[in-house]
Coordinates of C-alpha atoms and ligand atoms in Angstrom, one line a residue:
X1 CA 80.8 159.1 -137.0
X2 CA 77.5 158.3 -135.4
X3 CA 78.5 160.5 -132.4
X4 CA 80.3 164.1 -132.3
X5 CA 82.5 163.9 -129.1
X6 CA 81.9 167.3 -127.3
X7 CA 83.3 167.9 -123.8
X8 CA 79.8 169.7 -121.5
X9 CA 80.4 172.4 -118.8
X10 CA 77.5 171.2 -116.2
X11 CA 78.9 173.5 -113.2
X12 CA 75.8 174.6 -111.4
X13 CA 73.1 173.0 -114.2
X14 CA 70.3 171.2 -113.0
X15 CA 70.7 167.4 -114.4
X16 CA 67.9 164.8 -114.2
X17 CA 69.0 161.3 -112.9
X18 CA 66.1 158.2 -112.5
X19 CA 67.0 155.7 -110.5
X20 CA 67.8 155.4 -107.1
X21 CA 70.1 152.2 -107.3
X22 CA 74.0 151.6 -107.7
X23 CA 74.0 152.0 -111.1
X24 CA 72.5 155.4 -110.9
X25 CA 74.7 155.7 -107.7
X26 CA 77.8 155.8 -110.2
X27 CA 76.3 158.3 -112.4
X28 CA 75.7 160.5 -109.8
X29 CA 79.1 160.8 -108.8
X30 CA 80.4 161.7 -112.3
X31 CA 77.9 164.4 -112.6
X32 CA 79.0 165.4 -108.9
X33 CA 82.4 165.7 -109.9
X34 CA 81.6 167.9 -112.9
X35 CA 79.6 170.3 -110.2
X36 CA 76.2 169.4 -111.7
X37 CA 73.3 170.2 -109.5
X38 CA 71.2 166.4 -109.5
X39 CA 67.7 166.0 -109.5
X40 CA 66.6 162.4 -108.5
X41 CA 63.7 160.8 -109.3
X42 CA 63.0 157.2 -107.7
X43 CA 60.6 154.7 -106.2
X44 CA 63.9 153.9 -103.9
X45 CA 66.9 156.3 -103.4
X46 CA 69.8 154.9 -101.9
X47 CA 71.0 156.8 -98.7
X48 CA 74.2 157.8 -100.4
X49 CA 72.7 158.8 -103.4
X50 CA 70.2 161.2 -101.6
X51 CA 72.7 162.8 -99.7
X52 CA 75.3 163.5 -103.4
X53 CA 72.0 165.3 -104.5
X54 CA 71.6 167.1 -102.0
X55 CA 75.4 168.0 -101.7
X56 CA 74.5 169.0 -105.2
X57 CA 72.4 171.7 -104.3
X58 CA 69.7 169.5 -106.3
X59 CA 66.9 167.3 -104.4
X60 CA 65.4 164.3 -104.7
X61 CA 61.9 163.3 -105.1
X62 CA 60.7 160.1 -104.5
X63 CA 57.8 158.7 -106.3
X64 CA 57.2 157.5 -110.4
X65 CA 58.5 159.6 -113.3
X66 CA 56.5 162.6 -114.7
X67 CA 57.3 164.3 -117.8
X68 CA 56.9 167.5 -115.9
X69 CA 60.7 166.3 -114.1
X70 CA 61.7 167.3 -117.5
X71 CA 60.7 171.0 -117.7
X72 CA 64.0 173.4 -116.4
X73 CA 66.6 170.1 -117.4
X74 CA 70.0 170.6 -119.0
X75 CA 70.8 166.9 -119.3
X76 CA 68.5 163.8 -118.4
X77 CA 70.3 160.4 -118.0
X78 CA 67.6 157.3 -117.3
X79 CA 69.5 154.5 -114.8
X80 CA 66.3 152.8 -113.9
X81 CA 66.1 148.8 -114.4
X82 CA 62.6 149.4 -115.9
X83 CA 62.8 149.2 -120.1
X84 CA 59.2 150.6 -120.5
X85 CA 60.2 153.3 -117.8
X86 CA 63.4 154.2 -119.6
X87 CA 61.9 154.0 -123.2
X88 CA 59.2 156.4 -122.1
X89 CA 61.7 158.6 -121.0
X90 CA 63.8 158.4 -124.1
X91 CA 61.0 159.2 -126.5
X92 CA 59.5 162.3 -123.9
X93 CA 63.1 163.8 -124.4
X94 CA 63.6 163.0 -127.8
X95 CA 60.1 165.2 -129.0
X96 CA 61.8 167.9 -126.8
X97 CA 65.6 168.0 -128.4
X98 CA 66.7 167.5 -124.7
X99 CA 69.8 164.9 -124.2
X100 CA 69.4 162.0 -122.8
X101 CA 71.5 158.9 -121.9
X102 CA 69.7 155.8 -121.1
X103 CA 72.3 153.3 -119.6
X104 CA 73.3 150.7 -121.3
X105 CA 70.8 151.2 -124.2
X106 CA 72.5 153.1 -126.8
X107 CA 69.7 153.0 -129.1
X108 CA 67.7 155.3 -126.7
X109 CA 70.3 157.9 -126.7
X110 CA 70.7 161.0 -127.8
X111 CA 74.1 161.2 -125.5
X112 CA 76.4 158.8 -124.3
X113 CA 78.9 158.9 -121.9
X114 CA 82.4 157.9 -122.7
X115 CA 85.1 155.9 -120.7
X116 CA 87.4 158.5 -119.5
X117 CA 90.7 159.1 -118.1
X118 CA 90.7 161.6 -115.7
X119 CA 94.0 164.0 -115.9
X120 CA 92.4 167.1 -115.2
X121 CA 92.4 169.6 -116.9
X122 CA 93.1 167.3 -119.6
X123 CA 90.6 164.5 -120.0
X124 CA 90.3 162.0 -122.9
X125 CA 87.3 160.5 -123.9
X126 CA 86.6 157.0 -125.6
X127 CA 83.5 155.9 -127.0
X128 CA 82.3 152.8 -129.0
X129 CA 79.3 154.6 -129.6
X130 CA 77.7 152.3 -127.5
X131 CA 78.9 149.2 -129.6
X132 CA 81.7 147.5 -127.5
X133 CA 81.7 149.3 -124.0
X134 CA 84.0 146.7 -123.1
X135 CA 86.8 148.0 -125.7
X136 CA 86.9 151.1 -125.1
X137 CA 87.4 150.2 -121.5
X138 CA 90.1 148.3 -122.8
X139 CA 91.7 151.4 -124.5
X140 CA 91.2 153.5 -121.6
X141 CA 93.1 151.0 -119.7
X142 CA 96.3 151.2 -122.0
X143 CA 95.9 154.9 -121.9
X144 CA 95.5 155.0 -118.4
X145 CA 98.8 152.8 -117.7
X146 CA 100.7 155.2 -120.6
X147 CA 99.9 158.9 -119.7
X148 CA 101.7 160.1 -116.7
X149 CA 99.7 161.7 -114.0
X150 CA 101.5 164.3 -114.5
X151 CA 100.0 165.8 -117.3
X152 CA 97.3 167.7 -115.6
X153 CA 99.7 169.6 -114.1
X154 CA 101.2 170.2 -117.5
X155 CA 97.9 171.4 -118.6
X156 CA 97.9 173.6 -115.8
X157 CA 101.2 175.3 -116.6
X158 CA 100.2 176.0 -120.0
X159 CA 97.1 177.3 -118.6
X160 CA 99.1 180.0 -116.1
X161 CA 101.4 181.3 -119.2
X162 CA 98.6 180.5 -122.1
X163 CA 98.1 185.1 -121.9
X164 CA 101.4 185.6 -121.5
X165 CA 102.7 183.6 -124.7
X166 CA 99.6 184.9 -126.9
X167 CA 101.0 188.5 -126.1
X168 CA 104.4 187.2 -127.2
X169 CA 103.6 185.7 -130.1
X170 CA 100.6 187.4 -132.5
X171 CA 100.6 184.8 -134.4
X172 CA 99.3 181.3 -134.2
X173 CA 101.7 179.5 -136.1
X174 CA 104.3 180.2 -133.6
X175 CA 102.5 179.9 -130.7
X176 CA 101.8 176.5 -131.8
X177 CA 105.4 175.7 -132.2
X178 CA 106.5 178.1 -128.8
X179 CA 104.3 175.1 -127.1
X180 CA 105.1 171.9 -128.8
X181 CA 108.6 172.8 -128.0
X182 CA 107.7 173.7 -124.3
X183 CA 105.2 170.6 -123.9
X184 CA 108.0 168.2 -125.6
X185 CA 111.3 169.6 -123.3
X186 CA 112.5 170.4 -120.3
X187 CA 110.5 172.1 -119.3
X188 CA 108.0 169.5 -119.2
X189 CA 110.6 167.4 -117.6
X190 CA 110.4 169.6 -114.7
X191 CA 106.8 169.4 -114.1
X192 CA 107.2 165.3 -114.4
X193 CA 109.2 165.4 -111.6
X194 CA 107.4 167.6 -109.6
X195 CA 109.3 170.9 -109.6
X196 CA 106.2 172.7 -110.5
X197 CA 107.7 176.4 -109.3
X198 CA 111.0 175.6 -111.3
X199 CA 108.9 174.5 -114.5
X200 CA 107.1 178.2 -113.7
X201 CA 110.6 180.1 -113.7
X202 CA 111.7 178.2 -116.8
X203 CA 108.7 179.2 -118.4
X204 CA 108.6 182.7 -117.9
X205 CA 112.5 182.8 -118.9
X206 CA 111.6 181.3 -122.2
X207 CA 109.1 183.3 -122.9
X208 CA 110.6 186.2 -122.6
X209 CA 113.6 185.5 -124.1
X210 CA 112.1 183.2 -127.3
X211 CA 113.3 184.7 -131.0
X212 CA 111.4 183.7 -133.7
X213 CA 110.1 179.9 -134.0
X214 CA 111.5 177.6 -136.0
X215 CA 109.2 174.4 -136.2
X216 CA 112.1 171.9 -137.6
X217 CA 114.3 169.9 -135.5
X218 CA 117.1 167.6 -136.3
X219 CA 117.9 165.1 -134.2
X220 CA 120.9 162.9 -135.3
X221 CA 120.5 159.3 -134.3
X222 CA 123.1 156.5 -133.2
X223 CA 121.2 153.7 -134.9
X224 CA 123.9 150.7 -133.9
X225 CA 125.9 148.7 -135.7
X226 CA 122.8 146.2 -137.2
X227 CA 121.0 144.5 -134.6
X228 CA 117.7 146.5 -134.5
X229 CA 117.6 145.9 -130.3
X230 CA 120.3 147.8 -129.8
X231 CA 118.9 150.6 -130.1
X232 CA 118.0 153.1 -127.4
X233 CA 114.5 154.2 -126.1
X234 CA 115.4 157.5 -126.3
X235 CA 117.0 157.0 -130.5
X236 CA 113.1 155.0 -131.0
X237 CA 111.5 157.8 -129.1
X238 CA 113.0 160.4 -131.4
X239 CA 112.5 158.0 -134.9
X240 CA 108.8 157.6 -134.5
X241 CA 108.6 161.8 -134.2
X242 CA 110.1 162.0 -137.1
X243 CA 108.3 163.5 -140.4
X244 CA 111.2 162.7 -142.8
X245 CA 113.8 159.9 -142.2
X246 CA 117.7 160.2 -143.7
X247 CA 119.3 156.9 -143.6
X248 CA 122.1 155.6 -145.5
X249 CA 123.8 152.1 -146.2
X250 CA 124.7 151.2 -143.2
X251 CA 121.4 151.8 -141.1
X252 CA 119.3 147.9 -141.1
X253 CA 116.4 148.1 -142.8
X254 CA 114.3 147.0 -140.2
X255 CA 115.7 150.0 -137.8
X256 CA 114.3 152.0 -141.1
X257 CA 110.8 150.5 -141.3
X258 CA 110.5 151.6 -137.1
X259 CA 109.4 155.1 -138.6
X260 CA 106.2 156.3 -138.9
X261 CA 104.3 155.1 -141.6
X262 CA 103.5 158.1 -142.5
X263 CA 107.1 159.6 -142.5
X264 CA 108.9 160.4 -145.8
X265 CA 112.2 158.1 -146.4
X266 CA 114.9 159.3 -148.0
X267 CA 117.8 157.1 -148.9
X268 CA 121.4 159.0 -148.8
X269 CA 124.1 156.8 -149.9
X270 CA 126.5 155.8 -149.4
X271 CA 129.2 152.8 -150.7
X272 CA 132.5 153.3 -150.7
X273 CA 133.8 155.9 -153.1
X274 CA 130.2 156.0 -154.1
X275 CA 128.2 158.8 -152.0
X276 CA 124.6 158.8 -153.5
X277 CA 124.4 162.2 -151.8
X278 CA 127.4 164.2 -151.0
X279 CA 128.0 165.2 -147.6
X280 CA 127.2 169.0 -148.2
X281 CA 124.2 167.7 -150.1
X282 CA 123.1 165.8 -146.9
X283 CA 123.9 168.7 -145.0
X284 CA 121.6 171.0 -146.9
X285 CA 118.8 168.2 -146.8
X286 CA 118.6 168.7 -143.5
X287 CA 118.3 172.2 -142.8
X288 CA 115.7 172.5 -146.0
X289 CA 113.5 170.2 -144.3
X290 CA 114.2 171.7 -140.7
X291 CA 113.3 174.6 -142.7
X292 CA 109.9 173.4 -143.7
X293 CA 108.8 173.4 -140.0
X294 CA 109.7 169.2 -140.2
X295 CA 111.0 166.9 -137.5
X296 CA 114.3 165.6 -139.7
X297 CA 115.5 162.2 -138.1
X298 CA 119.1 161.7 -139.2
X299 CA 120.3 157.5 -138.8
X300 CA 123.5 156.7 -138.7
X301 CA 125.4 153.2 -138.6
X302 CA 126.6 153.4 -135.0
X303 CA 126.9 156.2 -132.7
X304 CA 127.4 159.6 -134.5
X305 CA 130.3 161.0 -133.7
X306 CA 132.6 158.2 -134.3
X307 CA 133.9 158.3 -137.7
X308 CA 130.5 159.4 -138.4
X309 CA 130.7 163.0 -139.6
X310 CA 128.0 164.0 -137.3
X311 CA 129.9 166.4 -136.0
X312 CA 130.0 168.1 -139.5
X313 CA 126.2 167.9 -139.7
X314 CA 125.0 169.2 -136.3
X315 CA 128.1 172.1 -137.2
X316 CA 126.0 173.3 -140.0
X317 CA 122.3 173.4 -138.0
X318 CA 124.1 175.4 -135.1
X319 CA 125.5 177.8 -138.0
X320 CA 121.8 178.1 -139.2
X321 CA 120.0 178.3 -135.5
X322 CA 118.4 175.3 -136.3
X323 CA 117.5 172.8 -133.2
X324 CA 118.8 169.6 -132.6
X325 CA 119.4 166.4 -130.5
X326 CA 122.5 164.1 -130.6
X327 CA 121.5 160.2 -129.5
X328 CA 124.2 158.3 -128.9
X329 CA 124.5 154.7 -130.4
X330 CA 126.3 151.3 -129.5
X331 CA 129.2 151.9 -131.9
X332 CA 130.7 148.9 -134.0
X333 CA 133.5 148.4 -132.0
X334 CA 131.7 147.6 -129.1
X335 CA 128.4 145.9 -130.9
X336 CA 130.8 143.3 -132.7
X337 CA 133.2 142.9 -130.0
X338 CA 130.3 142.0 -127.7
X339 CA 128.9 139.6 -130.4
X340 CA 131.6 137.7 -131.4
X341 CA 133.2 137.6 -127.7
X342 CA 136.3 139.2 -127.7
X343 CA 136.6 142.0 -124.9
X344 CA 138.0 145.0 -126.0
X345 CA 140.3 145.4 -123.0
X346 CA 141.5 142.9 -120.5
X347 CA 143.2 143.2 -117.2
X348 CA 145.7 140.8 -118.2
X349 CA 145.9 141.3 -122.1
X350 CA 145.5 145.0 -122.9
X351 CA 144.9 147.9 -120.9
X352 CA 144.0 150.3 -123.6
X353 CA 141.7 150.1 -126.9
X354 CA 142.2 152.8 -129.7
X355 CA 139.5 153.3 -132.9
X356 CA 141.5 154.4 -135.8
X357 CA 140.4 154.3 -139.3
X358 CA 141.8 152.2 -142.0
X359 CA 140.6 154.2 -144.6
X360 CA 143.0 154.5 -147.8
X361 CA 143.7 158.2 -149.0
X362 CA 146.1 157.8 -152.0
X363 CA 146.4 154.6 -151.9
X364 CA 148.1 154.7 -148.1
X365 CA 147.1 155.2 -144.8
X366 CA 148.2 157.6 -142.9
X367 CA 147.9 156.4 -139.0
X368 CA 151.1 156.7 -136.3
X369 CA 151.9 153.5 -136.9
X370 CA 154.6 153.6 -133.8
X371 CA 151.4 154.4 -131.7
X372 CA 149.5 151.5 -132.6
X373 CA 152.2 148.5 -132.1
X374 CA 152.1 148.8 -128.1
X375 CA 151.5 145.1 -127.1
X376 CA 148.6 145.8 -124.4
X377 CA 146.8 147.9 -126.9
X378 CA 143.8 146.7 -128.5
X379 CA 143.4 148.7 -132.2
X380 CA 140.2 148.7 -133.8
X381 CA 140.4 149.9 -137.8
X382 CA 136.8 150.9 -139.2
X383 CA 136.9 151.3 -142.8
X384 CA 139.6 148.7 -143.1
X385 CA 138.6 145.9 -145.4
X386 CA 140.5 147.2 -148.5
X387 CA 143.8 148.3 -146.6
X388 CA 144.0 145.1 -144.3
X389 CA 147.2 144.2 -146.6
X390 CA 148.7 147.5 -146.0
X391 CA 147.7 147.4 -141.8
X392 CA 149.4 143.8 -141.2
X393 CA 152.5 144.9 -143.4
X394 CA 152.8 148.6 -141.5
X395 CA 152.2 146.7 -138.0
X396 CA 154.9 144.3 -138.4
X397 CA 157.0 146.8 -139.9
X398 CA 156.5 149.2 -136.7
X399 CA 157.6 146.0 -134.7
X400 CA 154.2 144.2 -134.0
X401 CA 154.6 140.4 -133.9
X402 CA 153.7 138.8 -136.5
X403 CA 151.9 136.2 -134.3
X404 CA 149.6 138.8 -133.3
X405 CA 146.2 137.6 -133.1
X406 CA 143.6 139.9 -135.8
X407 CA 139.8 139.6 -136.4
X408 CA 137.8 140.5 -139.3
X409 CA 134.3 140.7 -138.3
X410 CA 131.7 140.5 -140.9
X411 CA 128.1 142.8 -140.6
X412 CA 128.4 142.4 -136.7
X413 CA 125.2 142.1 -134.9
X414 CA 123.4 140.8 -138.2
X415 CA 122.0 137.3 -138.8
X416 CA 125.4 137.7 -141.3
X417 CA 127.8 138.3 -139.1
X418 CA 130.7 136.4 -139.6
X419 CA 134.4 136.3 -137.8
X420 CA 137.6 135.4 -139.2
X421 CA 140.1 135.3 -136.8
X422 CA 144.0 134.6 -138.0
X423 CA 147.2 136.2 -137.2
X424 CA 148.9 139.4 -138.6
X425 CA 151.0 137.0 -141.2
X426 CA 148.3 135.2 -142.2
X427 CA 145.1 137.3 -142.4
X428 CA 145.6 138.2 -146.0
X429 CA 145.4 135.2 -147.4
X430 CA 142.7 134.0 -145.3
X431 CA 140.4 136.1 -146.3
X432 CA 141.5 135.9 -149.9
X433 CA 140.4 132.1 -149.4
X434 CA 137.5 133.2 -147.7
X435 CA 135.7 136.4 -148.5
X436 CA 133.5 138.6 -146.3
X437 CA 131.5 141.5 -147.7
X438 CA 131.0 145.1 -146.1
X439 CA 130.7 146.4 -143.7
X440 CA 133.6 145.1 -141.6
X441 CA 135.4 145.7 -139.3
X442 CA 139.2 144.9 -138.3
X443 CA 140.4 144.0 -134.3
X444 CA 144.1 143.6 -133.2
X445 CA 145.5 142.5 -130.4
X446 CA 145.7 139.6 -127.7
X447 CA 142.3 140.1 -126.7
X448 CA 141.0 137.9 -130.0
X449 CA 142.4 135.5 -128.3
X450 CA 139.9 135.2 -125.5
X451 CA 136.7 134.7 -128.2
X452 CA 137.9 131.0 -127.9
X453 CA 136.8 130.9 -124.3
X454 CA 134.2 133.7 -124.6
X455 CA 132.3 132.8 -127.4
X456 CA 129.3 131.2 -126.4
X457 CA 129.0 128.5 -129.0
X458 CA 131.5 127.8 -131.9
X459 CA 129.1 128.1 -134.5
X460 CA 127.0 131.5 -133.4
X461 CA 128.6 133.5 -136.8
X462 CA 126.2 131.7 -138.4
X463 CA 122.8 132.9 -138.8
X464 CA 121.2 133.3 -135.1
X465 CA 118.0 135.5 -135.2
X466 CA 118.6 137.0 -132.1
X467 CA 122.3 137.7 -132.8
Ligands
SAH501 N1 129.6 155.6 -136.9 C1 129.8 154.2 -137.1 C2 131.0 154.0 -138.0 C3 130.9 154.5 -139.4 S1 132.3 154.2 -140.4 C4 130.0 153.5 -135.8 O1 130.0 154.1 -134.7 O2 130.0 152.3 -135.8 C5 131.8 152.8 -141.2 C6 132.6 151.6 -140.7 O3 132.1 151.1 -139.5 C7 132.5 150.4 -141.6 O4 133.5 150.5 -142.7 C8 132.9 149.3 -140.7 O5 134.3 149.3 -140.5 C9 132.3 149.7 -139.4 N2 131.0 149.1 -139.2 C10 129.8 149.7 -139.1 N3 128.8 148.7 -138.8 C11 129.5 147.5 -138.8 C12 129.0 146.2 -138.6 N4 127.7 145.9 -138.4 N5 129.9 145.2 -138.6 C13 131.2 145.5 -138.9 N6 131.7 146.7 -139.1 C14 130.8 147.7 -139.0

């Protein structure tokens, strides 16, 4: 690092500027702003300039440069068009150990001054060290267009409570964790949208009423059914916080790779009838690394809490007082109904949709089959692949037509998705002639009809990228 970053309190410090031009013009006003008091020394001194100095409580002397201007200096910054000039300068301060910035010659500096952005209290600098003004420019630019205004004032509210959490909390650790919480929530929210005096009142609440700090957070996260876009902001938000990532089979591997680089992966299972981790095991995972002061990012195929078992993991974290965030997630049901065009309900063809699960305990299922023959139903089965036989027998048993339209869709949302459409007699053997591969997922009713119309182009099952 060829220079050490360090943020200069000039308030009231005499500061030496030489020049009189625009270019010294613009320094001028950056020392004005952090209260310096500004000596100028110039052949020619712009009006505007003379009269920041003077505003200053500095003065300006007009006439050539002396090296006694340099005697009683905190800060010397050269903006004079003159290269012998400036290198003469340079040098005097140099022998003395006094900083000086000579603009745009960074090898005559002792000091240079970065591209800022301005969100007082909290300012960030960038520096090329001179190399590439122009770039960091450019990055001030993005951070500019990325960090809310709003952040000063978030500054500021940490700044108003910063005694009264350090008399809370001896010690540092959770301080440090009081805040990131504070900076990261609602709190925060508040101060985004301008309810300063609320944010205050929430503040002081918390404080007062804050138990012991735990750093880890869970946050459980609807990852859709496979297409990586339909994710949310807020589930991509949350993933790219994340220190450790849980994800299991049915979570796309490039939702996986959106982590952090940085952030430890850990695969949990599972197939069917083959759990790499058990469910207990994935619950304890969670809360150990909570545990460690981690930010634990939960995937899951889907939106959580639809045959999910999220509600089983977030269960355990409440038990334990540990903190976490649900994100809701496009669920199968609607991610491949959407992709392969067939509407879940339908003013004309079915009023109603139900989600049930075609999973096989003992060999049967156990669903109220009576329930699910209605004729302006739609039934989705998750989990159903290996009981379809059993769900086209029970339906038309329960007195379901057996000319009821049913479609198998393959890895919706994927580049493999793939729809089989047929009829409650003669799904079976279709996809006996035919074979799909997990996950799948099972829709009934007269709405599978419409994917003729609806489907945008006969052959989009087959690989489309941006399926
Ligand atoms: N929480 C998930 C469901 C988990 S249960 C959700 O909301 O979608 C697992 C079942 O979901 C699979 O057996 C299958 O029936 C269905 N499923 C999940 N992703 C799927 C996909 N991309 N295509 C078809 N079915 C899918």
């Amino acid at each position: 690092m060829e220079f050490l970053p360090l943020f200069t309190q000039l308030t009231g410090k005499p500061c030496l500027l030489l020049g009189g031009g625009q270019v010294a013009l613009r320094k001028a006003r950056l020392l004005s702003k952090a209260g310096a008091k500004i000596r100028v020394v110039a052949r020619d001194v712009l009006p505007e300039l003379a009269a920041l100095a003077e505003q200053s409580g500095g003065e300006v002397r007009v006439g050539e440069f002396d090296e006694a201007d340099l005697g009683q200096v905190f800060l010397v910054i050269a903006a004079t068009d003159d290269h012998a000039l400036n290198q003469h300068v340079s040098e005097a301060c140099h022998q003395r150990l006094l900083p000086v910035n000579v603009v745009d010659s960074p090898e005559l500096c002792s000091v240079i001054l970065p591209a800022i952005v301005d969100r007082s209290p909290l300012v960030i600098a960038i520096s090329s060290g001179g190399k590439s003004p122009v770039l960091a420019r450019m990055m001030r630019s993005r951070l500019e267009s990325s960090i809310p205004a709003s952040y000063g004032r978030l500054a500021n509210l940490a700044s108003r409570f910063r005694d009264a959490v350090k008399a809370k909390f001896g010690d540092i650790e959770d301080r440090r964790l009081f805040w990131e919480r504070v900076l990261q929530g609602p709190i925060a929210e508040m101060v985004f949208a301008g309810k300063d005096a609320v944010a205050d009142q929430m503040l002081a609440k918390e404080i007062d009423q804050a138990g012991p700090q735990v750093g880890g957070e869970v946050y459980l996260i609807g990852a859709g059914p496979g297409d990586p876009d339909l994710m949310t902001f807020k589930a991509l938000r949350l993933l790219q916080k994340a220190d450790v990532v849980l994800y299991d089979r049915l979570v796309a591997p490039e939702i996986v790779e959106m982590c952090r680089k940085d952030a430890e992966r850990v695969f949990v299972g599972k197939k069917r009838s083959d759990h790499a981790v058990p469910q207990d095991g994935i619950n304890q995972l969670l809360i150990d690394y909570a545990r460690q002061g981690k930010k634990v990012a939960r995937l899951k195929g889907g939106d959580p809490f639809i045959f999910g078992r999220g509600g089983e993991e977030i269960e355990q974290l409440a038990l334990q007082h540990i903190p976490f965030q649900v994100v809701p997630g496009v669920t199968a049901a609607a991610g491949c109904a959407s992709y392969s065009g067939i509407p879940l309900t339908h003013r004309d063809y079915a009023q109603s949709v139900r989600f049930v699960t075609g999973h096989l305990k003992d060999n049967s299922i156990n669903l109220p089959w009576a329930e699910l023959v209605h004729s302006h139903q739609t039934v989705v089965f998750y989990m159903g692949l290996v009981g379809l036989p059993s769900i086209c027998d029970q339906l038309i048993a329960h007195g379901r037509s057996p000319d009821t339209p049913i479609a198998l869709i393959q890895q919706g949302t994927t580049p493999n998705q793939k729809v089989v459409v047929g009829t409650l007699s003669n799904m079976v053997a279709k996809i006996a002639a035919d074979p799909v591969q997990a996950p799948t997922l099972i829709i009934v009713g007269e709405v599978v009809q419409l994917r003729s119309k609806l489907a945008w182009y006969e052959d989009r099952d087959l690989a489309q990228p941006q399926l």
